[in-house]
Coordinates of C-alpha atoms in Angstrom, one line a residue:
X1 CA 20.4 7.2 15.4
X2 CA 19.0 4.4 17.5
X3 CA 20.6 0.8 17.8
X4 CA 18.0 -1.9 18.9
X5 CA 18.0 -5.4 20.3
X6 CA 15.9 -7.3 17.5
X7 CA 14.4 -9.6 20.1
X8 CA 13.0 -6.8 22.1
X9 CA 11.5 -5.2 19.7
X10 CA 10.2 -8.5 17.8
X11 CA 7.2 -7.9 19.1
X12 CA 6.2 -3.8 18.0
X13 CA 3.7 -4.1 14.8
X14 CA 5.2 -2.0 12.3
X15 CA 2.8 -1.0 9.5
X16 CA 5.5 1.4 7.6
X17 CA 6.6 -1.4 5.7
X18 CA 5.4 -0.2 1.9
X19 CA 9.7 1.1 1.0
X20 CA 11.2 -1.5 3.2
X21 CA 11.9 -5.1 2.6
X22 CA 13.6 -8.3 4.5
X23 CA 15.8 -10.7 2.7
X24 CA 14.4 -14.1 3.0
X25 CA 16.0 -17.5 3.7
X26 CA 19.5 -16.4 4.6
X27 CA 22.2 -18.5 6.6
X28 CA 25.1 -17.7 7.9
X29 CA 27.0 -19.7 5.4
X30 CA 25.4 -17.1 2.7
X31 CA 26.4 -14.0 4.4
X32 CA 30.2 -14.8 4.1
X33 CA 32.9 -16.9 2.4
X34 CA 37.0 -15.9 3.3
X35 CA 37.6 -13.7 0.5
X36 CA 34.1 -12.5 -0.5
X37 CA 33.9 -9.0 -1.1
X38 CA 30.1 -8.1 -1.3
X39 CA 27.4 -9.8 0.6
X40 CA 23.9 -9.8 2.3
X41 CA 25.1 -8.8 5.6
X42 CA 22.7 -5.8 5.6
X43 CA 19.4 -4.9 4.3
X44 CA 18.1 -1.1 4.3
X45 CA 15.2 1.0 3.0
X46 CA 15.4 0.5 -0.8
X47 CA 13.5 3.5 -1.2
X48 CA 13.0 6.9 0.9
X49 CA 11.4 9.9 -0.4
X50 CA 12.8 13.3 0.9
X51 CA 9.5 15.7 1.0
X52 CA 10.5 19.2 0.0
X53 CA 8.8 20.9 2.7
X54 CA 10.7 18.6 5.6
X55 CA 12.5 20.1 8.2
X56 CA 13.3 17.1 10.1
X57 CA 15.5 15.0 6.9
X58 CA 14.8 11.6 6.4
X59 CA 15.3 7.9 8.5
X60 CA 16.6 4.9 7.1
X61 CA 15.3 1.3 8.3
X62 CA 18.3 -1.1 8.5
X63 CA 18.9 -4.6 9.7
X64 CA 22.5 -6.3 10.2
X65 CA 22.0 -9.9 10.1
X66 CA 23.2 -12.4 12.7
X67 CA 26.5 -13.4 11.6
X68 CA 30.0 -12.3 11.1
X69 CA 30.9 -9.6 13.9
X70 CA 30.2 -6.5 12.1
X71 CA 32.0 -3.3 13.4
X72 CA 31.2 -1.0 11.8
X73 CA 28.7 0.2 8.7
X74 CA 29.7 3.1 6.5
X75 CA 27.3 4.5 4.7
X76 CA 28.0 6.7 0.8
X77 CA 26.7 8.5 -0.8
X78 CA 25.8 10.0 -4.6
X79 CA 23.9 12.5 -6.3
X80 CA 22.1 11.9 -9.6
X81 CA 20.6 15.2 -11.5
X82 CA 17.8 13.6 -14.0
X83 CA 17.8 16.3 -16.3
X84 CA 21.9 15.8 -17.5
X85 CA 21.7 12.2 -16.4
X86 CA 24.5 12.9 -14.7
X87 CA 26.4 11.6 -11.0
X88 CA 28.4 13.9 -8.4
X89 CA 31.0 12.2 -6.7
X90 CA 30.5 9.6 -3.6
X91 CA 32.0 10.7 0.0
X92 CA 31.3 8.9 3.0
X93 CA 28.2 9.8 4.5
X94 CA 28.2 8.4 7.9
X95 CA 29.6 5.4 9.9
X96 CA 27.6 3.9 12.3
X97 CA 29.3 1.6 14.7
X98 CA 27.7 -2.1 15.1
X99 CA 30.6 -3.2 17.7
X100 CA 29.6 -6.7 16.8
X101 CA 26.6 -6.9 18.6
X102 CA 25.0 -8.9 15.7
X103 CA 27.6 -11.6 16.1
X104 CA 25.1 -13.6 18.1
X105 CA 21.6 -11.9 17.2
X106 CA 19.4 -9.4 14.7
X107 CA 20.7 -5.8 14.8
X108 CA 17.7 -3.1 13.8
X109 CA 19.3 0.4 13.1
X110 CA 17.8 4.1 12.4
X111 CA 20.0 6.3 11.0
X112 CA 19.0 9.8 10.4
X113 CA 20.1 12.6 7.8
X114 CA 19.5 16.0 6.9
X115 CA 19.7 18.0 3.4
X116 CA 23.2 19.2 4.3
X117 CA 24.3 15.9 5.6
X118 CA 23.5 14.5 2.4
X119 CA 24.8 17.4 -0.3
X120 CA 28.1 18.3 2.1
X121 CA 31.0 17.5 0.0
X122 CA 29.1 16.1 -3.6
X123 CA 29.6 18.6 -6.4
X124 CA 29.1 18.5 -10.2
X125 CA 30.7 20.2 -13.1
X126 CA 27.5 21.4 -15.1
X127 CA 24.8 21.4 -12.1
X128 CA 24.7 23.0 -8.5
X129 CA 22.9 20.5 -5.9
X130 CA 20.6 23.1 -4.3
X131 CA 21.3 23.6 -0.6
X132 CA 17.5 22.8 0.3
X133 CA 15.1 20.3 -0.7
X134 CA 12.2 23.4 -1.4
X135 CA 14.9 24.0 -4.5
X136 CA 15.9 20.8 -6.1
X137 CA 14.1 19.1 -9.0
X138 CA 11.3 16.3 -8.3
X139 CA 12.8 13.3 -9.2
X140 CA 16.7 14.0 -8.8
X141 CA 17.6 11.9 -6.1
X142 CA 20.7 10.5 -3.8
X143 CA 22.0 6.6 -4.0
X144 CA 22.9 5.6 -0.4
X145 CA 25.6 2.4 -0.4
X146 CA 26.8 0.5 2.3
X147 CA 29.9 -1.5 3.5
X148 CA 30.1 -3.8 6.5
X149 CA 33.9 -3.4 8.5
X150 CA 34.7 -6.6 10.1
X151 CA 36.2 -7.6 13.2
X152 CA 39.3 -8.4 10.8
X153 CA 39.3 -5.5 9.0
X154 CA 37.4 -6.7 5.8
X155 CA 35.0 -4.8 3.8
X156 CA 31.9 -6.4 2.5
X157 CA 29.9 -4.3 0.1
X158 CA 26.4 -4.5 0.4
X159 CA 24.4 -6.1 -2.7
X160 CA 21.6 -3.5 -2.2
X161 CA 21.2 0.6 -1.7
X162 CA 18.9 3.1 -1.2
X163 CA 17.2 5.5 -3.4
X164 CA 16.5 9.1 -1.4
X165 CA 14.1 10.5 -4.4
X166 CA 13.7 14.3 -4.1
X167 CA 9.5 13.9 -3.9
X168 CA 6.5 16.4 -5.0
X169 CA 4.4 18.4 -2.6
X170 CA 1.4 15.6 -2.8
X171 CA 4.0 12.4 -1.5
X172 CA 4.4 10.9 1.2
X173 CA 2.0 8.7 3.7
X174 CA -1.7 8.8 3.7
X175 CA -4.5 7.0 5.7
X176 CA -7.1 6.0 3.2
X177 CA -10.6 5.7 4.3
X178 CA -12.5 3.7 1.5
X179 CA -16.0 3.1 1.2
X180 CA -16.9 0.1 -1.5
X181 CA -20.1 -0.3 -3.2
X182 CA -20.8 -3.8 -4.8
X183 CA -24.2 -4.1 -6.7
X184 CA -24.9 -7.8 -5.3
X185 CA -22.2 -8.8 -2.7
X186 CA -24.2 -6.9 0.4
X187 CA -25.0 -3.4 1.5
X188 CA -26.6 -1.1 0.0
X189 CA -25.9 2.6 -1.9
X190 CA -25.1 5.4 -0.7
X191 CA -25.6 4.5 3.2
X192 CA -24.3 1.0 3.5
X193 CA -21.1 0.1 1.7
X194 CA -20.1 -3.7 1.4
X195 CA -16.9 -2.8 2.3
X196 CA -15.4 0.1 4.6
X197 CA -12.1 0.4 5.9
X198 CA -8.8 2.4 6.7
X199 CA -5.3 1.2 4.9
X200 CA -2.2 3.2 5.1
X201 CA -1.0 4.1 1.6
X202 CA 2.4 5.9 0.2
X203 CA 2.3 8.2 -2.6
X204 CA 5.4 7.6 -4.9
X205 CA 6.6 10.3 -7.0
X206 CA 6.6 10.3 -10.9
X207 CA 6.8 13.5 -11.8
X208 CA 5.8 16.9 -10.0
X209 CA 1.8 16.8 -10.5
X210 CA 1.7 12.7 -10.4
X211 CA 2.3 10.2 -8.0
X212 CA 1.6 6.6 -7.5
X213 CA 0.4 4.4 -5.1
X214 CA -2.2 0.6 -4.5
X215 CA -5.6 1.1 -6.2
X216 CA -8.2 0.7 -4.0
X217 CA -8.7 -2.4 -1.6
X218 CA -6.0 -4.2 -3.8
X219 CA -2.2 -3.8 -4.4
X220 CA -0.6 -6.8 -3.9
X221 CA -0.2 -8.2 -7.3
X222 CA 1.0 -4.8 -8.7
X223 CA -2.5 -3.0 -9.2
X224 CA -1.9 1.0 -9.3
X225 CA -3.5 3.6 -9.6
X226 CA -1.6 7.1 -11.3
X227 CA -3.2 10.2 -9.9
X228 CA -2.4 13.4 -11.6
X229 CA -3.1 16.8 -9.8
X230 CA -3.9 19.2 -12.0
X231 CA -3.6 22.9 -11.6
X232 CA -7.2 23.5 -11.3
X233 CA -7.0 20.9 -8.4
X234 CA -9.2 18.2 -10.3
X235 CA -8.0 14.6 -10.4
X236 CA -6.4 12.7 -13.3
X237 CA -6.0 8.7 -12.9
X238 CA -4.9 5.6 -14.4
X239 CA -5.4 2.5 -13.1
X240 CA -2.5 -0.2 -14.1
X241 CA -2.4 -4.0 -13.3
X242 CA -6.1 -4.5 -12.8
X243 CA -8.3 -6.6 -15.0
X244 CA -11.5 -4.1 -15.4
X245 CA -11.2 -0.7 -17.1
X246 CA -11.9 1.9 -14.2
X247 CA -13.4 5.2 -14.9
X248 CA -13.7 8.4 -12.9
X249 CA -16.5 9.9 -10.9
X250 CA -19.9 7.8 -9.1
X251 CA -22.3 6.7 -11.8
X252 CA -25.1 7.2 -9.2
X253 CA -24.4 10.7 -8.1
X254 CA -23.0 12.9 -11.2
X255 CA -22.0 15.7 -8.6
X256 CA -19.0 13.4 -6.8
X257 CA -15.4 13.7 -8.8
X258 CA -12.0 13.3 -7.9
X259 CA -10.5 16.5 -6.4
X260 CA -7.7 17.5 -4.4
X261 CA -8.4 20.3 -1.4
X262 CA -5.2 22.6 -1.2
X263 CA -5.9 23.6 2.4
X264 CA -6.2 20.4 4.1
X265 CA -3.9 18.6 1.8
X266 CA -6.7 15.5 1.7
X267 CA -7.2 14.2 -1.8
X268 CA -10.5 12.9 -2.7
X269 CA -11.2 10.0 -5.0
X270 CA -14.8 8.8 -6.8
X271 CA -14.2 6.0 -9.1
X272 CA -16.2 2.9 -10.5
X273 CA -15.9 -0.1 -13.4
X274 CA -18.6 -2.0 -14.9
X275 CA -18.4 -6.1 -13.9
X276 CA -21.2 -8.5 -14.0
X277 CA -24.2 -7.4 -11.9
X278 CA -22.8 -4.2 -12.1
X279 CA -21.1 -0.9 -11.3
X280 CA -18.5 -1.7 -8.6
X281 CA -18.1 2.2 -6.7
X282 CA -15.7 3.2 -5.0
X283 CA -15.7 6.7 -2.5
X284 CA -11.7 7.0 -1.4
X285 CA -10.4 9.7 1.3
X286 CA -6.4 10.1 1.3
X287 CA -5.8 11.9 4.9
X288 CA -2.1 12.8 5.1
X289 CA -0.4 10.7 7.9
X290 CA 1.7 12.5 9.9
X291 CA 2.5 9.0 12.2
X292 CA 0.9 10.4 15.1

């Protein structure tokens, strides 16, 4: 686990940002009153998925805010098993010493955990928490909480946590390479898109075939799209939050369809919708992103 000066590394672009948001707007005054009990001292990773083939565990994002000298952040944990609806217990994960070091400036933190960091000590009457990720159920998943230890001896309960979803075999970060056909805007089909790019996308996991993630070129006002792999290693979709109805394959060539390729793990994507002018196509490559 890393501790970081803020200011040194204000200026690193981070582009892993898609599970990890910053409170906004937040004073001093806000983080803390003499008897409050729970507070925005912290912000963490509100969601992490754990990929059942990793090795290496998961890594939180964390920020302790400038502020009231915070010594110490402990860190709990839960299990929840979807199928009973059901919690395990909460032990104390880890404690990760602060040494009030944000008392004057922006703390970044990196905690790390592994499977049996996570499952050591949690236990449930009717269900057995696997002792590897390869074995649990898609979509069970850990509840991280945090408390802030003051220089006084105070806990402050943070007013967020983190969800650790146990994810499918298709989650996890992808670099998508888009090509964007528009009828009238400019360019020109097959050999001159209007539009062509790279974007880095996560795959969020629904259920074992189906994840989500953005549709296309858009995302930021909630457009989705819901691909399901199927076991012939064709491509389901639904497209959610976006105003026209969006169908699968090219219109111009009846031989391109959404497919997934087991052995390089890329998933490809040929869509389209009808505006005026037009068919709007869309050619999408999903390369797994390994953050190399």
């Amino acid at each position: 686990m890393e501790i970081k000066n803020f200011k040194k590394i204000f200026s690193v672009v981070i582009i892993l940002t898609v599970t990890f948001s910053l409170s906004s707007c937040l004073m001093d005054d806000d983080l803390m009153t003499a008897d409050v009990k729970t507070g925005g001292l912290i912000d963490a990773s509100t969601l992490v998925q754990y990929l059942p083939t990793s090795d290496q565990g998961i890594s939180l994002n964390m920020i302790v805010y400038p502020g009231p000298a915070v010594q110490v952040v402990k860190v709990y944990k839960t299990f929840y098993h979807k199928s009973t609806g059901k919690y395990s217990n909460q032990e104390l994960l880890s404690t990760i010493d602060v040494n009030g070091s944000n008392a004057s400036d922006t703390i970044s933190l990196s905690p790390s955990y592994t499977w049996d960091q996570l499952i050591q000590g949690l236990s449930m009457e009717d269900y057995t928490i696997p002792s590897a990720p390869s074995s649990a159920d898609v979509g069970d998943y850990f509840i991280l909480t945090y408390k802030s230890v003051l220089s006084d001896g105070r806990e402050v309960s943070s007013n967020l946590n983190t969800t650790v979803l146990v994810a499918n075999t298709y989650a996890g970060y992808y670099i998508s390479n888009i090509k964007y056909f528009h009828p009238t805007a400019g360019g020109h089909y097959p050999d001159e898109p209007y539009y062509k790019g790279q974007v880095l996308k996560e795959l969020i996991t629904i259920n074992s075939e189906t994840c989500s993630t953005k549709f296309a070129i858009w995302g930021s006002y909630g457009e989705e799209i819901i691909l399901t792999i199927n076991a012939d290693n064709s491509i389901d979709f639904e497209v959610v939050g976006f105003t026209y109805i969006v169908k699968e394959g090219d219109p111009e060539n009846l031989l391109l369809h959404s497919h997934y390729d087991p052995v390089t793990h890329f998933i490809y994507l040929y869509y389209h919708y009808e505006a005026p002018g037009g068919n709007r196509i869309f050619w999408e490559v999903l390369e797994p992103y390994n953050g190399g």
